[in-house]
Structure formats: structure tokens, C-alpha cells
Amino acid sequence: MSFLDFLSVGPTAAPLGWRSQLFSSRRVLLAIFLASSASALVTADGPPQKSPPDPSRPTAMIVGKSAFVSIAPADRYTRSALPVKFLEQNWSADEAVEFYSLRQGSPLMRRDFFNILEQPDGVGLFRDSDYLASFGFLPRRPHEGNIEGYPVGFTGDRAIELTCAACHTSKMTFEGTEYWIDGSQAMTDMESFLTALTKSLKLTFDDAPDLSGFTSNVTIRLDQQTRFGRFVRQLTGGDTLRVSQAQVIFDLLQSDYQRRQRYNDYNDFGRLFSDDTQRQSAEKHPAYGFGRLDALGAILNQSVAEIIDKPGNAATANAPVNYPEIWDAPQHRHVQWNGSVDNSSRFGPLSRNAGQVVGVFGLVKTEGTTVGYDSSINFDALARAEELVTKLWSPPWPSEFGLDNALAAEGETVYRANCIQCHDIIDRTSRHRRANEVLVPINLVFGPNGTLGTDPMAAKNWRDRQAKVGILAGRNRTIPFAGKFPSDPQATVPAREVLTHLVYGTILRSFVPWRDELTIDDTTTKSFMLAPIDSGQSLMQYKARPLNGVWSTSPYLHNGSVLNMAELLKPPAARTSTFNVGTTEFDPVTLGYRNAGPFEFHTSENGNANSGHEYGTSLNEREKSALIEFIKTL
């Protein structure tokens, strides 16, 4: 359907099929359990008014195995001037390519608009591979299922979407070869990407002519010297159209901008602004840079400020953390850096995967249904992602990087004496592996090695954040027997309780056969980030996990404040306090990316402290070298 056809016909919502086998085994039990608290999510308008979906309506993109390609090439459609190697992580090329484009229901903006949007500081297209690579996204060649040649982690149907691969696929460069690592933390600057995207949207609709002086059926010619004129020509194929059509394009473009700007305002400043003058004079949180995002802060803002229309609930998202590696995630009892999501319960995988849509702009509607909340989440795709990540192994150390086996053998003794209390050793390829983690208090004595002492801001924000309940006043908290939210909309509760409520609502709704998968063109919805279920793990703590594959995840500590492993083994006062990130050049001696790149990291800024984790700092130099060598083998 062309865009002009859309202007006449209007949007539709795509029906969603039943869950894959992974989730189907739990369907009955889950539905019964959630039904016991269904009143938490029942609205006052009676039974659902929508009929079951019409089979003739457009359906969601296929998400099953090998949906986009039957046989992917060995290079997985990468685009690079260097040779590219992939490490053995138990994925075929087909499975990797599928993961890169697995559409989960996380609309960023309209796909037609994204494809023709110009860069904010030039006339090239925003989606140009080289331009997106400047933010750290990994380029790919066009192919079936990705005819535009989007980078890893970009996909979409009506809307352009970001997938989990955008933040969890990395590359490193060593001696003229690129090594791609699936499931590792991406070296992407998501904050700058979203800022630039928002700026481009605003520049485009600000460049539109004043249409108020024309009647709707008048045909006008648009100036091709303006961004808006060029945008419309690319969209419709001509430079003339009716005023009514130009107005629709303007309104939709402005809607995409407003949605993105609200997200930025909440996270950058903890408030909304009416104009750019106020925004430019306001104090912003320290920049995140490459490889980091305050995902939990963004989740809280979108849920407690955006969806329940309480802008006063917003708070600056000022505690960025590294994108965590996701291999072994299904085998962990808890996920998130602070262990806030219980992954071992009946709802663990389902809530964790719904929570994965959190940072990537899922839609939800809390009114108009009698059972749960309609959302944009594609649960079939989440089930498939769970299957793929369950298979995924941590990356083995490349032989080209070099390894001193004798020194590594010494390092194992050092590791077992100093590290294994928190960082278990597991068989990374075992089908029955369990990633036994330890939840370590930040400022309490823990075991024989003293206190952790790392930057507390991320854990503190999660523990202390409060929110007014707003439109959720009087509704059940969702978890059976947990009671109701206060009846006063101005009453406050821990913000994470709102997240729990919303996630349960979307999960419950996913079992309704006629539910709608919301699209970006459903104008009755607002954007908001789904949230993981809180398990009560809200203490001041961080999770210590097995270190298999950790060599590929620098900078280290939860907030990315330590450049490499050699630095981590120094006393905090001796660690580098200012360094650069953004390069993909890897140093196999220090075990980290080199001190290079466009972003300068300052550990003196709030949330960036490189303090704590003094374990191993008293080892002698031989022991430290041996320990690093052994960590390469995990």
C-alpha cells in the first residue's frame, strides 16, 4: 500500500498469532494464575467492543525460524572493508541473521518516514549506512528481508524498530580483521543517535509551508529547496499534492517528533519543555557515550510519566550502565545489573522478554479492554528470541589474539583463590549449564573480601524512585493478593510497582485471541516502555556473574568506568580517571578496547565513579598477568 493510499484508507492493527511452543507449554497455567488477579486490569467500560480480526487485514511480519532467509551467506551480509570473522557461539548464519532483524514490536517511528529523512547537519539520508555507523551501528548489505540494508538491530513493518541486536551485537578489530560477537555489548551511542533523529524530524516539519491559508482541496506545489518539500517528494513521488494530504503528512511527522522529544526530555532533563530555548538553557545529565544507557531510568520515566500522564513523575536518567552481555541470560536466576528481575519464577522468561522491549519503545494502552492491556509486543518473536538466546554460547578467545597456556594455568589458581566466591566457573557449551550469580551488597561487608564499593547511583535510583499512581489509582497491583493501588491519584508508590502492573497487563492480554498488536499508527495510544517484573530485589546491590566471555565486554564495572581488565586490577586511586571510548580496536594484553574514540569519559561525573571492586588489586604483577590470561580461557 502506498503512502497516498494510506492517507485515504487509514491505519489498521495487525492480528497476532498464538505463541510458539516455548511459551505454549505455560499458557494454561499462566492464564489461570493471571486470571486470579484479572480485576486488576479490568476497565469500567464493560466487555471488549472489538470483533475478532478480519483475516483479510494485513498481518504481522513472520517471525519464525529463518523467516527472512533460507540460507544466509557465511558473512551474514556484513559490509566492511576488512575481513570479518565470527566466533563459534552455537548459532548458524541463518540464526544470527534472523536475530539481527527479529521484529519484537518496538516502533521507533514510521518506516516510510525514516527511509527518506535527511541527516540533521547535511542532505544525505539519515539511514545512510556510513552515517548510522558513526553512532556505532554495524552495517549490512541489502538482502531479502532487509532490502533497505539497515544495520544490525534495525527492522520493521509499518514502523522502523530497534531489536535487541542493536545493543547486544559487537565487533572488535585486531590486526586488520573484524571479529563480530553475538550477544555482547554493542559500542553504540544510543543517546546521540536519538538526539540526532529528533533534531532531523523537527528540522523537517519546521521547514513546511504555512498551510492555514489554503482550503483543504487546493493542490499546492512544494518548494524543493526545503527539507519538507524534498521529504514529500520522496514520500509521494511528486512535488504537488492537496493541502489536506500535506497536512496529514505534517501532522504525522510532528507526531513522530513529539514522541521522540518527550522521550529525550524525560531522560535528559527529568521534565518536559515547551520550546527549544528552555531546553538549551537547562542542565542535562552527563553524556552516556558509547556502550551505555540508563535503560531502567528510561523505563521508569516512560511508564510513570508518559503513559499515566504524570510529567511530574519524571526524573533525569542519570545512571547509565553498560549494555549487559546476553549469553546465558536464560540460565541466570536474576537479570539486570542490580539483579532486580527474578528470572527463575514461572513468569521469569516471559516478563524478562517483555521487559526487553522496554528500552525500545513498545506501545501499550491501559484503557478500552476488559482483560489486560493491548500492546505492540510481538510475543511470538519474543518466544523465538528466547529460543535463540538459550542456544547462544559465550565467545571463545580467538587463537589469533594469542594465549600463554602455562601462564593461564597459573591464573586458574589465582582465580580460584580470589574470584570464584562471586564469579563461578561454568561449562559455556553445556546444555544444562546454570549461570550461578551472586548478588553483592555495595556498601556492606560481603564475605572475606570486604565491600564492593562501586558507584551506587544505578542501584539507588531503582530502590528509591517513587511515583504518583495517577490513572492507576484504585486498581489492583496485579500480583494476586497484593492489594490495590491507593485510591488517591496523588498518592505515591515505588515506581517499580507500576512496572510490575503494566507488564502483567500486557502478558495477560497476550492470551486473548482477538487482541490487537498495536501499531505506531494507532493514534489512541501513547508510547511507553514495558518494564520487567520486580522480584523485590531492590537492595543496594549489583550482580556478579560467571565471567565466560567477559574479555569481550570492556569497559568494565556496571557503569563502564574502567577501561580494561589491567586497570580493574589496580587500586581505584591508580585507575585512569579520563579515557576515550568509541573505537573497536582491541588490546589483547590489557583485555579491553584501546584508549581511543570520539567520546571522552570522565569518572569524576555523577554516576561514572570508578571506585570499588578492589578484589585482586593486592596481587603481584605476575599473579595479575596470570589471572588475565586465565580469564581469556573462560
Coordinates of C-alpha atoms in Angstrom, one line a residue, residues 21 32 112 115 117 137 197 206 210 214 257 303 420 616 634:
Q21 CA 6.0 -23.8 21.5
I32 CA -5.1 -19.4 35.2
D112 CA 8.3 5.3 5.4
N115 CA 13.7 5.8 5.0
L117 CA 14.5 11.5 6.5
F137 CA 25.7 0.5 14.4
L197 CA 16.9 11.6 14.9
D206 CA 9.7 23.2 10.8
D210 CA 2.1 27.6 6.4
F214 CA -5.4 27.3 2.0
Y257 CA 8.9 14.2 16.6
S303 CA 5.8 4.3 32.5
I420 CA 35.4 -17.7 42.4
G616 CA 42.7 -8.6 43.2
L634 CA 36.6 -18.8 30.2

